[in-house]
mmCIF file of C-alpha atoms and ligand atoms in Angstrom:
data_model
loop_
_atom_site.group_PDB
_atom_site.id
_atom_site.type_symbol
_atom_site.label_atom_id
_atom_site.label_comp_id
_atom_site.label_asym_id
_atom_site.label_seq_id
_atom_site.Cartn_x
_atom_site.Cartn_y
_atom_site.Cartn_z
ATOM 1 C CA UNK A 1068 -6.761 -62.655 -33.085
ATOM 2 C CA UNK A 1069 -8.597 -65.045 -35.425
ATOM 3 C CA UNK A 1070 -12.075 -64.996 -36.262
ATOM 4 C CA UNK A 1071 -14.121 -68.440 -37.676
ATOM 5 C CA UNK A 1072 -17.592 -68.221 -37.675
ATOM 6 C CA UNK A 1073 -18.851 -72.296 -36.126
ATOM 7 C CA UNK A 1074 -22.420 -73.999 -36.625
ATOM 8 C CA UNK A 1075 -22.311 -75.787 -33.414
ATOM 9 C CA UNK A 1076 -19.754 -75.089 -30.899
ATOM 10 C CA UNK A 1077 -19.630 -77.681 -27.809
ATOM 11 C CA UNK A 1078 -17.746 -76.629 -24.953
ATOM 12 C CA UNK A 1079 -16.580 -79.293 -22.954
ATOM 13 C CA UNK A 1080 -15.350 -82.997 -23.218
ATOM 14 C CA UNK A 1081 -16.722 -85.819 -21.296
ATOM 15 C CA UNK A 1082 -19.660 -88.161 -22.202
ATOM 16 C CA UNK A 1083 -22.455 -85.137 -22.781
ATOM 17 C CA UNK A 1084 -20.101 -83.211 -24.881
ATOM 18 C CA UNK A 1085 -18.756 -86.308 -27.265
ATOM 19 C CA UNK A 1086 -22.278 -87.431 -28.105
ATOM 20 C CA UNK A 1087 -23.513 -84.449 -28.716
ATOM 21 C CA UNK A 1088 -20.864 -84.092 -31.001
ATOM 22 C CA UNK A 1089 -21.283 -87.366 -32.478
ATOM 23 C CA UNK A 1090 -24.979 -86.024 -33.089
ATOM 24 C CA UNK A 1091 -23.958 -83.043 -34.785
ATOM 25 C CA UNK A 1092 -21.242 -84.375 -36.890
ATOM 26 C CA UNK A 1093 -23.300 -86.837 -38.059
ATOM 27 C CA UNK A 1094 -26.272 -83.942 -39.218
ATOM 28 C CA UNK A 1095 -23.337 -82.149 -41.313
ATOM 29 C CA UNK A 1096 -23.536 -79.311 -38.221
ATOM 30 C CA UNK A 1097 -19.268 -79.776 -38.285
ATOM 31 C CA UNK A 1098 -19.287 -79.014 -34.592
ATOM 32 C CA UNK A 1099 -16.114 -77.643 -32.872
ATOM 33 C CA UNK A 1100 -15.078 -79.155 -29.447
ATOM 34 C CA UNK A 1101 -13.254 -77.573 -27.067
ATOM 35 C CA UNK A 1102 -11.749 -80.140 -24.762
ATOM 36 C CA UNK A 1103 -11.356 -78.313 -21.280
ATOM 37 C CA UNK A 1104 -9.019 -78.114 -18.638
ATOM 38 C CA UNK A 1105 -9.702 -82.221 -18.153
ATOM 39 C CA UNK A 1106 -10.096 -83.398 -21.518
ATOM 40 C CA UNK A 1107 -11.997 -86.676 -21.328
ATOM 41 C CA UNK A 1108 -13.832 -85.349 -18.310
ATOM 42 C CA UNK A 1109 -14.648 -86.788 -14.763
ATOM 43 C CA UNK A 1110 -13.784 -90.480 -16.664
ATOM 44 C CA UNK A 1111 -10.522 -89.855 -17.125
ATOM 45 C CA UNK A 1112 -9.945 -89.949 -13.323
ATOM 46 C CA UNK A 1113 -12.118 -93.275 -12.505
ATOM 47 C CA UNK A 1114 -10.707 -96.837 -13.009
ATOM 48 C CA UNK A 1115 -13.138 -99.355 -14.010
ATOM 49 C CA UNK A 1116 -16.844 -98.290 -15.229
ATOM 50 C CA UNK A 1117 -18.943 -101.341 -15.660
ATOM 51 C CA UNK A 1118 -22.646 -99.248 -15.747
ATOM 52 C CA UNK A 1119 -22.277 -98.284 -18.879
ATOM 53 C CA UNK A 1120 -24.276 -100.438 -21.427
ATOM 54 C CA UNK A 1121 -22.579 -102.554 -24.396
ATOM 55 C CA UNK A 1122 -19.049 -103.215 -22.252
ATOM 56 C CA UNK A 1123 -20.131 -106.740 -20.842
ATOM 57 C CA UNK A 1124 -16.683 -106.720 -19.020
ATOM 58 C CA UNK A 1125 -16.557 -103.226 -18.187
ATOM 59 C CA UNK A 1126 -14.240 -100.819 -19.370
ATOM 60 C CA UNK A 1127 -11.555 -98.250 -17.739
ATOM 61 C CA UNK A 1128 -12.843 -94.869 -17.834
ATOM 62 C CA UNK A 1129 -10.023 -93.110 -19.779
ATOM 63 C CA UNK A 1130 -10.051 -95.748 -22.613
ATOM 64 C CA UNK A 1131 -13.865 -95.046 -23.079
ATOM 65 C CA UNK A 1132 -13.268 -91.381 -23.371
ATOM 66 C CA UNK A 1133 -10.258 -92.410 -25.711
ATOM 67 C CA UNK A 1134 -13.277 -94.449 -27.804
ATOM 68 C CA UNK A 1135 -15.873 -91.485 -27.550
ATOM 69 C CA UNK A 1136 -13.324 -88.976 -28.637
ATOM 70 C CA UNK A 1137 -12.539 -91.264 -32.041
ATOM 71 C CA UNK A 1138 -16.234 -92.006 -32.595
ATOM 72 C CA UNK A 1139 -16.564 -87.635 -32.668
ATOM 73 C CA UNK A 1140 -13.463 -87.462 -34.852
ATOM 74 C CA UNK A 1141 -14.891 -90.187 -37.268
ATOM 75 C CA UNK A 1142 -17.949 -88.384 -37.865
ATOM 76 C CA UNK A 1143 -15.611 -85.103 -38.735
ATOM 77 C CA UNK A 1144 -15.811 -83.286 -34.992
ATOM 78 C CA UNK A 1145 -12.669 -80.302 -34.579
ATOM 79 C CA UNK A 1146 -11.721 -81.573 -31.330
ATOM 80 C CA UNK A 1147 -9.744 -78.337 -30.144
ATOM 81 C CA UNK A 1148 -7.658 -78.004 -26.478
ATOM 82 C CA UNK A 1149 -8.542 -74.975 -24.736
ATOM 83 C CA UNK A 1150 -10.658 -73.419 -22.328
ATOM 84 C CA UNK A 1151 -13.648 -70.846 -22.896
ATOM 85 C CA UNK A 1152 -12.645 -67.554 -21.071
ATOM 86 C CA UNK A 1153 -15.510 -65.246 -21.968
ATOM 87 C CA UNK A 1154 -18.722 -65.751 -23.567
ATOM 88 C CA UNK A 1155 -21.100 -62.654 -25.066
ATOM 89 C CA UNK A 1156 -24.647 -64.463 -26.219
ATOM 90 C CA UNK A 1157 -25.979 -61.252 -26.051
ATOM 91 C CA UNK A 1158 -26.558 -61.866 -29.807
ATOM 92 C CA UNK A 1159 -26.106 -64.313 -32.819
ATOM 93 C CA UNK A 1160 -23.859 -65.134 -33.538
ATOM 94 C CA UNK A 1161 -22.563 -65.576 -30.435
ATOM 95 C CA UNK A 1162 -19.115 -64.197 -29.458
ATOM 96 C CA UNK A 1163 -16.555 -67.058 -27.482
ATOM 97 C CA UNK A 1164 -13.248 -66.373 -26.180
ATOM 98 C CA UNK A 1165 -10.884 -69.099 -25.732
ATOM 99 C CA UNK A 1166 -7.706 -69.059 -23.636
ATOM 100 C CA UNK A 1167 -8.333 -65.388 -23.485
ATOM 101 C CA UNK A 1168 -6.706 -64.945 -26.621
ATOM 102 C CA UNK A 1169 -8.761 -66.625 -29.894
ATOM 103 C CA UNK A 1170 -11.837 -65.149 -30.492
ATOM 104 C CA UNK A 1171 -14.639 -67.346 -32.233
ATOM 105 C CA UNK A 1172 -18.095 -66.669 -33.228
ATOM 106 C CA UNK A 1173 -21.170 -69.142 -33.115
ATOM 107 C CA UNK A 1174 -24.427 -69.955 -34.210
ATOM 108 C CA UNK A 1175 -25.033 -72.475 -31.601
ATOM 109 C CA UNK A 1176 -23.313 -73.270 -28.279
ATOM 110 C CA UNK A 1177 -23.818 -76.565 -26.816
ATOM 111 C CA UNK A 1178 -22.554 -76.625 -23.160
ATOM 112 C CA UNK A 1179 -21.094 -79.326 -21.876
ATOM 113 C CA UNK A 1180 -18.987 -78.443 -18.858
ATOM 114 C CA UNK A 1181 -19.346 -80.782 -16.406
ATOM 115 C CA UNK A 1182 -18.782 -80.529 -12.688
ATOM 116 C CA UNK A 1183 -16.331 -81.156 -10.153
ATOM 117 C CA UNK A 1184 -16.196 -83.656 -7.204
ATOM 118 C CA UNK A 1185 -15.202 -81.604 -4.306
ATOM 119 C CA UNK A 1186 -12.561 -83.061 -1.853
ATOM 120 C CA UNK A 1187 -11.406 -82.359 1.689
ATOM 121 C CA UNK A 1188 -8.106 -81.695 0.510
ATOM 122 C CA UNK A 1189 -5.833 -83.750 2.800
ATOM 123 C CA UNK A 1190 -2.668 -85.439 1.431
ATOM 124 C CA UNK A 1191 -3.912 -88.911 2.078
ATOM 125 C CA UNK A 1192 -7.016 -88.550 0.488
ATOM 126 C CA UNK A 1193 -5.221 -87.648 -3.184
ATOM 127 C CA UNK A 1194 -2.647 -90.440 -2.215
ATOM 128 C CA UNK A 1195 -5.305 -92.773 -1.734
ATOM 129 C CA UNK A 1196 -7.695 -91.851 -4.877
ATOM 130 C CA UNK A 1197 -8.740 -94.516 -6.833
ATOM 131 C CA UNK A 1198 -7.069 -96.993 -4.563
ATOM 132 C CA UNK A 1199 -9.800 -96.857 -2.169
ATOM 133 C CA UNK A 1200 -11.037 -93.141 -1.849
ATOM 134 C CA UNK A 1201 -13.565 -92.254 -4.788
ATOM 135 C CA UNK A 1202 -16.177 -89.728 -4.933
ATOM 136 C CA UNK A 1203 -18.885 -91.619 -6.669
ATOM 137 C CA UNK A 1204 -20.858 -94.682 -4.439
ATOM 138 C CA UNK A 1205 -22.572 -95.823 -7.795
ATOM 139 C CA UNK A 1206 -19.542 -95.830 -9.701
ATOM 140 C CA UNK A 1207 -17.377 -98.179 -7.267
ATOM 141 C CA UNK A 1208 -18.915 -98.949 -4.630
ATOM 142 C CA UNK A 1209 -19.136 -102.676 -5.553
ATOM 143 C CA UNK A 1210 -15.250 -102.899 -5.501
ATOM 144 C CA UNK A 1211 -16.400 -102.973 -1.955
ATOM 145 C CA UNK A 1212 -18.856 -106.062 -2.004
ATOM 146 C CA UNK A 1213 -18.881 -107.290 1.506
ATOM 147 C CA UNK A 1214 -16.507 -104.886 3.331
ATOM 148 C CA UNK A 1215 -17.083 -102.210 5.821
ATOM 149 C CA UNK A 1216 -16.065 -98.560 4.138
ATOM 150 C CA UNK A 1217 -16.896 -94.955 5.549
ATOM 151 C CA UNK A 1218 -18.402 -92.310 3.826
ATOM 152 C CA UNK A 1219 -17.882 -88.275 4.488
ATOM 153 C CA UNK A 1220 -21.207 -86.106 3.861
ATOM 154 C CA UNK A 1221 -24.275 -84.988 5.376
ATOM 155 C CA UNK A 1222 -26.379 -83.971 2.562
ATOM 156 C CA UNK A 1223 -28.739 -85.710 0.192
ATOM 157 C CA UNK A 1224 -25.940 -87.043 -1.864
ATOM 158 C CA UNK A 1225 -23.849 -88.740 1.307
ATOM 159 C CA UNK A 1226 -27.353 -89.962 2.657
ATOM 160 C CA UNK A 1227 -28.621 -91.667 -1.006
ATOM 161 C CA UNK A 1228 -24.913 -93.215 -1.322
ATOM 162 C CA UNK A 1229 -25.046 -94.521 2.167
ATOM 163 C CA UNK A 1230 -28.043 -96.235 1.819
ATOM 164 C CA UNK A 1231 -26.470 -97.358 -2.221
ATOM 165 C CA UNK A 1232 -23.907 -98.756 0.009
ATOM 166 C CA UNK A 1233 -25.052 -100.264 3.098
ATOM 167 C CA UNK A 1234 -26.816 -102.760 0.248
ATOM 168 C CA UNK A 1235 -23.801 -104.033 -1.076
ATOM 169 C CA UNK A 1236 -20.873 -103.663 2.224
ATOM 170 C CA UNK A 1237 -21.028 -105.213 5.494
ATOM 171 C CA UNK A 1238 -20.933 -102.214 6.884
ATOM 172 C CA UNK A 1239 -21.063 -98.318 6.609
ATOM 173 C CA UNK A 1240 -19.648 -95.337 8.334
ATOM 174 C CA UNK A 1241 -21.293 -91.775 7.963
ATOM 175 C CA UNK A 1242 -18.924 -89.492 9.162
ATOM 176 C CA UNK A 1243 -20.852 -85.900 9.591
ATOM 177 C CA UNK A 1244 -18.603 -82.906 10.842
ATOM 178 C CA UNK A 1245 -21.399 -81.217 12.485
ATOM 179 C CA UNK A 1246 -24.362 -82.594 15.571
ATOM 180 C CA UNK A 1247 -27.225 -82.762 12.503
ATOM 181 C CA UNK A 1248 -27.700 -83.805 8.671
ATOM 182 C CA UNK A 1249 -27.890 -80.908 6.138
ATOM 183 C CA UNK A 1250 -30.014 -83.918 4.222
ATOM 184 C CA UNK A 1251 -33.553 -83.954 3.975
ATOM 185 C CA UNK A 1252 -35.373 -85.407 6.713
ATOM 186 C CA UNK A 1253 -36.717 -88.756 4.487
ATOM 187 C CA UNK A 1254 -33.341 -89.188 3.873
ATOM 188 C CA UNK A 1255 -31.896 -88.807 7.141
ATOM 189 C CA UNK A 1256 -34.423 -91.071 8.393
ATOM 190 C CA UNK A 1257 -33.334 -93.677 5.946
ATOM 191 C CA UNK A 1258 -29.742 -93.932 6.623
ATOM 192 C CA UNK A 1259 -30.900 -93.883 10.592
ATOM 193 C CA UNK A 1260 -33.125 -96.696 10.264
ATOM 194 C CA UNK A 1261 -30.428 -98.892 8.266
ATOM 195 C CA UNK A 1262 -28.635 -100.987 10.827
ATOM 196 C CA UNK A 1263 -25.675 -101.578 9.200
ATOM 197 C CA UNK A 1264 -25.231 -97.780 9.074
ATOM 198 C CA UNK A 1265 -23.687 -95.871 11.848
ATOM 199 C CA UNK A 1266 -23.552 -92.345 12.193
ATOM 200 C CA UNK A 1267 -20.552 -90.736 13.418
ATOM 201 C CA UNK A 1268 -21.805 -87.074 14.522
ATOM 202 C CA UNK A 1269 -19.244 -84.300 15.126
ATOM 203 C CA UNK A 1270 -16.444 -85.999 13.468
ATOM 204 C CA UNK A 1271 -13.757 -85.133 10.974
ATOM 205 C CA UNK A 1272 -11.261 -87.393 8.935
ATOM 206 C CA UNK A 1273 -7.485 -86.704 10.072
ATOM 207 C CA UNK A 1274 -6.243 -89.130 7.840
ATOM 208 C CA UNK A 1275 -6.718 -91.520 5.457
ATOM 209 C CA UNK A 1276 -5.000 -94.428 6.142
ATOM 210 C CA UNK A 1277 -2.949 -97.111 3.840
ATOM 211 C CA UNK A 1278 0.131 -97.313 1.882
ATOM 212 C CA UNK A 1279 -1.577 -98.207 -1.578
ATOM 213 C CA UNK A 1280 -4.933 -98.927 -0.802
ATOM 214 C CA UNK A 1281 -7.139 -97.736 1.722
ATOM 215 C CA UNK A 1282 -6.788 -99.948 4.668
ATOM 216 C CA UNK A 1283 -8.299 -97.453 7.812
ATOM 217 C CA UNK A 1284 -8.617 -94.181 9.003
ATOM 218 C CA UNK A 1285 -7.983 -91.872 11.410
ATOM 219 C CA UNK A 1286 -10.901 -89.882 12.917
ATOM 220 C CA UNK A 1287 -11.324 -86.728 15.085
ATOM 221 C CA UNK A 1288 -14.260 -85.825 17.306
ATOM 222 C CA UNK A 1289 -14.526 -82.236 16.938
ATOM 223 C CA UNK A 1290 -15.881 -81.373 20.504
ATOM 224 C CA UNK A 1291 -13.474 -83.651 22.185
ATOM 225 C CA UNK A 1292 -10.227 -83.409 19.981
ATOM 226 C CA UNK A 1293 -10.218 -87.428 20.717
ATOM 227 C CA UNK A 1294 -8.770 -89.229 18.044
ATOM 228 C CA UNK A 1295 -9.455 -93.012 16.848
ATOM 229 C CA UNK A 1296 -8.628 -95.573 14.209
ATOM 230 C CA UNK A 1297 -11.062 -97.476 12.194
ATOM 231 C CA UNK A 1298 -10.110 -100.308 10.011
ATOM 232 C CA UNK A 1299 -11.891 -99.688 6.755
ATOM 233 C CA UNK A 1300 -11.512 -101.080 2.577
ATOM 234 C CA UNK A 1301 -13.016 -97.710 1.140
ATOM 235 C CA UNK A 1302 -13.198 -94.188 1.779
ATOM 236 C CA UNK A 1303 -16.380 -92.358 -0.080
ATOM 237 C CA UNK A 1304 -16.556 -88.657 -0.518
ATOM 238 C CA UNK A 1305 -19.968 -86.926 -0.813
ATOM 239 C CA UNK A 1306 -19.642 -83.222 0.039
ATOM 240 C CA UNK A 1307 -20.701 -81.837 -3.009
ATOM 241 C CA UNK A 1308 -19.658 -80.698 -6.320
ATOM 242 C CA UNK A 1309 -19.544 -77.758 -8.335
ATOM 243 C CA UNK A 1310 -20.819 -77.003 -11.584
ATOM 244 C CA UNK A 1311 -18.081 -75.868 -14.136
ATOM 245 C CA UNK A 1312 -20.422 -72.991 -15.507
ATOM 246 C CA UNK A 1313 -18.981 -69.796 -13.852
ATOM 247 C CA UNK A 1314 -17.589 -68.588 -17.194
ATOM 248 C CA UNK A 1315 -21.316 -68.418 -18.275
ATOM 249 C CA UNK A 1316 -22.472 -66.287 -15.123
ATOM 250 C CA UNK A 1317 -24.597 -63.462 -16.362
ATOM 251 C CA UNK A 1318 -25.584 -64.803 -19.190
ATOM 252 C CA UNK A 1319 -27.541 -68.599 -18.383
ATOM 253 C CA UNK A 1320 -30.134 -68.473 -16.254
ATOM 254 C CA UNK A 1321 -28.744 -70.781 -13.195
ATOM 255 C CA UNK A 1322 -29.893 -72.285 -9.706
ATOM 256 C CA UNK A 1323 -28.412 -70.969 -6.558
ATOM 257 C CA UNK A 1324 -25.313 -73.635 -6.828
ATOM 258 C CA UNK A 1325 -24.523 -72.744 -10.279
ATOM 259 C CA UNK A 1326 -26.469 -75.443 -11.710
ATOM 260 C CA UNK A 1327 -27.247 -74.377 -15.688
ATOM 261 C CA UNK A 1328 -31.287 -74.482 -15.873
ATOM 262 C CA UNK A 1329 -32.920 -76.284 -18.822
ATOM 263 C CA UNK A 1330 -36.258 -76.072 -20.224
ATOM 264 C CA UNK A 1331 -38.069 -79.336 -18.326
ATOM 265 C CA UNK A 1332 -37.909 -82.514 -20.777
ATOM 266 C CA UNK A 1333 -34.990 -80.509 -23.273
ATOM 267 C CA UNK A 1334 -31.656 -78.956 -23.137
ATOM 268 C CA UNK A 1335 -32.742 -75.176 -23.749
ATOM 269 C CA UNK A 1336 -31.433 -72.486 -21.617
ATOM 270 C CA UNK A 1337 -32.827 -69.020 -21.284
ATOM 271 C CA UNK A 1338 -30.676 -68.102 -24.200
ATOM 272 C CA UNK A 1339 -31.867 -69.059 -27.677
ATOM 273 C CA UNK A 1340 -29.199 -71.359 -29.829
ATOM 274 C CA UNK A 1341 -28.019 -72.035 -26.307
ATOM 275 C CA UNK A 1342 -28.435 -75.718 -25.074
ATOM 276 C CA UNK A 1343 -26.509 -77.630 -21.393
ATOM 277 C CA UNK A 1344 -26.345 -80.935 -21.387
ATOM 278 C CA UNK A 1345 -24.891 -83.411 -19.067
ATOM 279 C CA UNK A 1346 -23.593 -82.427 -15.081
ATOM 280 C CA UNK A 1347 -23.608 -78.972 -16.134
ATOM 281 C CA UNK A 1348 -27.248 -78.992 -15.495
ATOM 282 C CA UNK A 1349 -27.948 -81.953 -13.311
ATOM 283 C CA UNK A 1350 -27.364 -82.225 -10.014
ATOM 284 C CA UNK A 1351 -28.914 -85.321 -9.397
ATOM 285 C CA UNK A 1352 -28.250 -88.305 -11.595
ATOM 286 C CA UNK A 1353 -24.655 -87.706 -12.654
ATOM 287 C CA UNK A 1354 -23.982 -90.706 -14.750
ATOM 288 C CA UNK A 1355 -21.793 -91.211 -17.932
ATOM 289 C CA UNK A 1356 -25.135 -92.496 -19.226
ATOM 290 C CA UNK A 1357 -27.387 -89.819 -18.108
ATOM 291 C CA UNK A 1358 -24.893 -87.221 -19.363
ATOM 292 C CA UNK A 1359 -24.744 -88.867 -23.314
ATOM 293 C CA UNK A 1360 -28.253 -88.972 -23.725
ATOM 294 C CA UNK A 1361 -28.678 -85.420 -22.633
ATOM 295 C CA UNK A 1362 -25.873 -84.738 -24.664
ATOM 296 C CA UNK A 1363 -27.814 -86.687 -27.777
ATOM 297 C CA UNK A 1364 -30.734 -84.045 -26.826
ATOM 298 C CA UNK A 1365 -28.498 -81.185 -27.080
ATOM 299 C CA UNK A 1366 -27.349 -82.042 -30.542
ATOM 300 C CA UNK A 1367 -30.824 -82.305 -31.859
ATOM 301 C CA UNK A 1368 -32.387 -79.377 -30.270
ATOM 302 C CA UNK A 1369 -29.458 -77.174 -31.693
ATOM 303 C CA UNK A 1370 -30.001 -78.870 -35.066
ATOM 304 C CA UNK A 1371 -33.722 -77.934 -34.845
ATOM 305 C CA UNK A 1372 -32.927 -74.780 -34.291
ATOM 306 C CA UNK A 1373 -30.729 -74.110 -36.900
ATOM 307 C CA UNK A 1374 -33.311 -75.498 -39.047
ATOM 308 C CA UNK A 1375 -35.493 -73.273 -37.749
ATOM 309 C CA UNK A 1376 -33.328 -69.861 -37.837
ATOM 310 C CA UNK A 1377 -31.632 -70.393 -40.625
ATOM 311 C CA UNK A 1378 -28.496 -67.950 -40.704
ATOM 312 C CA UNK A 1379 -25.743 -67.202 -43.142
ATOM 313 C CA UNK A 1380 -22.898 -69.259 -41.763
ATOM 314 C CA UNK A 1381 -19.817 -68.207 -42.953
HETATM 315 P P1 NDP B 1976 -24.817 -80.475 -0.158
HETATM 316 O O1 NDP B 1976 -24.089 -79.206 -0.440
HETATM 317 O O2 NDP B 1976 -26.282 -80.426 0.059
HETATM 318 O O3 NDP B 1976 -24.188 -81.163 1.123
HETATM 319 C C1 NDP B 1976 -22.823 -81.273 1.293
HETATM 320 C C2 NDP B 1976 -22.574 -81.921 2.638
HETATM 321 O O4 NDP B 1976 -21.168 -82.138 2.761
HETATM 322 C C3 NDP B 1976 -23.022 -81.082 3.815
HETATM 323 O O5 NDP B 1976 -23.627 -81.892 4.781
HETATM 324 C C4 NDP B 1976 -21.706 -80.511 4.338
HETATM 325 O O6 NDP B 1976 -21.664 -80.341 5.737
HETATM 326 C C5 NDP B 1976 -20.739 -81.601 3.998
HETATM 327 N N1 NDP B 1976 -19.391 -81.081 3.825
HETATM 328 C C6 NDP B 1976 -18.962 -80.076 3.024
HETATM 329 N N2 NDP B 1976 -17.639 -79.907 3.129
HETATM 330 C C7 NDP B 1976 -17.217 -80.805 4.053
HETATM 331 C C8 NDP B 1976 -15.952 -81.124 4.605
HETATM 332 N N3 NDP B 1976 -14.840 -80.488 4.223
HETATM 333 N N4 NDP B 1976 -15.881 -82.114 5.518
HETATM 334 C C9 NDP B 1976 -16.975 -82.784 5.905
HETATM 335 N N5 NDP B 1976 -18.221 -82.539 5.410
HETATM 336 C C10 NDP B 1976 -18.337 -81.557 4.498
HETATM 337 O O7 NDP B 1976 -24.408 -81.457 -1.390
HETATM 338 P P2 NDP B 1976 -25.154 -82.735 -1.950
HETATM 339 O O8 NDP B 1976 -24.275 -83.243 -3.037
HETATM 340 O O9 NDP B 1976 -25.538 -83.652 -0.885
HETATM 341 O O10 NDP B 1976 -26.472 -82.156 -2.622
HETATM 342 C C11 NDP B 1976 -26.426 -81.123 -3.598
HETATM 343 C C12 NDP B 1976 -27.853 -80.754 -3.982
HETATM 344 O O11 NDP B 1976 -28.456 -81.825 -4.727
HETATM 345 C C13 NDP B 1976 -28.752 -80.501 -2.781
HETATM 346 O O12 NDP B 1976 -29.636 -79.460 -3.094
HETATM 347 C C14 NDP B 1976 -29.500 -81.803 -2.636
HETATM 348 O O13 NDP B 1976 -30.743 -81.652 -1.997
HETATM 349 C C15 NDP B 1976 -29.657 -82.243 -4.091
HETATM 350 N N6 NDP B 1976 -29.795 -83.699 -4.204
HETATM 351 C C16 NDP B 1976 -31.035 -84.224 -4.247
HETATM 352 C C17 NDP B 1976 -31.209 -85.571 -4.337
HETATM 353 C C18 NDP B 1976 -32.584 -86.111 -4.387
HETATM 354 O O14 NDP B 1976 -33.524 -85.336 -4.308
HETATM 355 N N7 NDP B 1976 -32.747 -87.396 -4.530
HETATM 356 C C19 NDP B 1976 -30.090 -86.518 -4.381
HETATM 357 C C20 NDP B 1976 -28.819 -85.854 -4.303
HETATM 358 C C21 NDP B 1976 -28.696 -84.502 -4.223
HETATM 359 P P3 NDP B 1976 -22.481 -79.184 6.504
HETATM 360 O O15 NDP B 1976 -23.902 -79.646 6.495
HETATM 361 O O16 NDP B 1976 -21.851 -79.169 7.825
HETATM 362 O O17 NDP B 1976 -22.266 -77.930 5.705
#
């Protein structure tokens, strides 16, 4: 077991985590990183990202994590691989397991976690991603300019990517598994009054279909058991995801969906020295841009605070 005592830990690698580490490196807070299970986060499984301001031609997701991981290191960020196990911020420092074997202490943990697209988990639909199945309208849906593409969900998300999407392809497919919309109704009534929307009620995907890119698929009425193709250029995913915060359960004061809750306007949790940034906490932008500059207000609120609570740090 090896104990360090760390000014500003940041747990988690994707664009929250690598500018608030930017942030703290460059205020002399030497953060520590710890990179995750996906190092590079929810990036590092997109192709092109061309939303993010100052790459004119775009850039491919994993190189930009690549360039946001240097930009930490130059500044003098640990970048360490591992996962947090267990956390105790019952007091300061705060205690941090990692891989269930290092222990660490903390005077400030920066959380940076992320969350996870969630997928329906058939064979064709891994196949397929990134050649035509993403989980992320905003991201790619103008690959699609001009074609007709389906999209999976019945909540707020699949409803406000519908109607992202019916703006851009010829046409759009909502394919909802049940007879109703889990959305809210202004949403539902949005995607009902946009014609080149159409609903598909009690329906499931079977298959996506396409060798190496998505060229149909292969729908299932589940009263009937009636199958049918549909030709199709892109298959969107919008059935949730899921905050990667359970390892701070207990501790973080959270919504019902696991959702890390900030102070409104700032990155403080319930627990002082304690700041979320990025997915972790926000269920309802989700962009690489959103997430940096909440990162950015991570890094300053824990350097405020250690200004403010000035502990011997070893
Ligand atoms: P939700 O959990 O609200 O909805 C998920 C949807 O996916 C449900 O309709 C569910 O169907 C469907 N689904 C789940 N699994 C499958 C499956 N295997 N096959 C087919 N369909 C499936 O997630 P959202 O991301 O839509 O929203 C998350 C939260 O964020 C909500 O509280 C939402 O209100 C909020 N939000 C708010 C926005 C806003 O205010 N502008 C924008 C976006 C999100 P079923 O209904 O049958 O369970």
């Amino acid at each position: 077991m090896s104990t360090q005592n760390i000014e500003c830990l940041i747990i988690g690698s994707g664009p929250a985590g690598y500018t608030a580490a930017i942030y703290a490196a460059r205020a002399d807070m030497k953060p520590v990183m710890y990179a995750g299970m996906q190092p590079g986060g929810q990036l590092t499984i997109t192709t092109d990202v061309e939303n993010y301001p100052g790459y004119p031609d775009g850039i491919m997701g994993p190189e930009m994590m690549e360039l946001f991981r240097k930009q930490a290191e130059r500044f003098g960020t640990d970048v360490r691989y591992g996962m947090v196990t267990k956390v105790d911020f019952s007091q300061r420092p705060f205690k941090i397991e990692v891989d269930e074997s290092q222990h660490l202490l903390a005077e400030t943990v920066i959380i940076a976690t992320g969350a996870s697209a969630k997928w329906l988990g058939i064979p064709s639909e891994q196949k397929l991603n990134g050649k035509g199945v993403s989980a992320c309208a905003v991201c790619d849906g103008f690959f699609f300019r001009g074609k007709e593409v389906a999209i999976v969900g019945a909540g707020d998300t699949a409803c406000e990517e519908a109607s992202y999407l019916a703006k851009i392809c010829s046409k759009v497919y909502m394919l909802v598994r049940r007879d109703s919309f889990r959305a809210s109704k202004a949403m539902q009534h949005r995607v009902q009054n946009t014609p080149n929307i159409e609903i598909l009620f009690n329906t499931e995907t079977d298959e996506i279909l396409g060798e190496n890119k998505v060229e149909g698929m292969r729908v299932k009425n589940s009263q009937t058991g009636q199958t049918k193709e549909i030709a199709i250029q892109g298959f969107f995913v919008a059935i949730g995801h899921q905050p990667n915060t359970d390892v701070f359960k207990g501790w973080i004061d959270m919504d019902e969906t696991g959702y890390i809750k900030t102070l409104p306007g700032t990155s403080k949790t319930n627990i002082e020295g304690v700041f979320a940034c990025g997915d972790a906490q926000d269920k309802v932008y989700r962009q690489a841009v959103t997430a940096a500059g909440s990162g950015c207000m991570a890094a300053l609120d824990a350097e405020r605070f250690l200004a403010a609570n000035k502990h011997a740090v070893a």
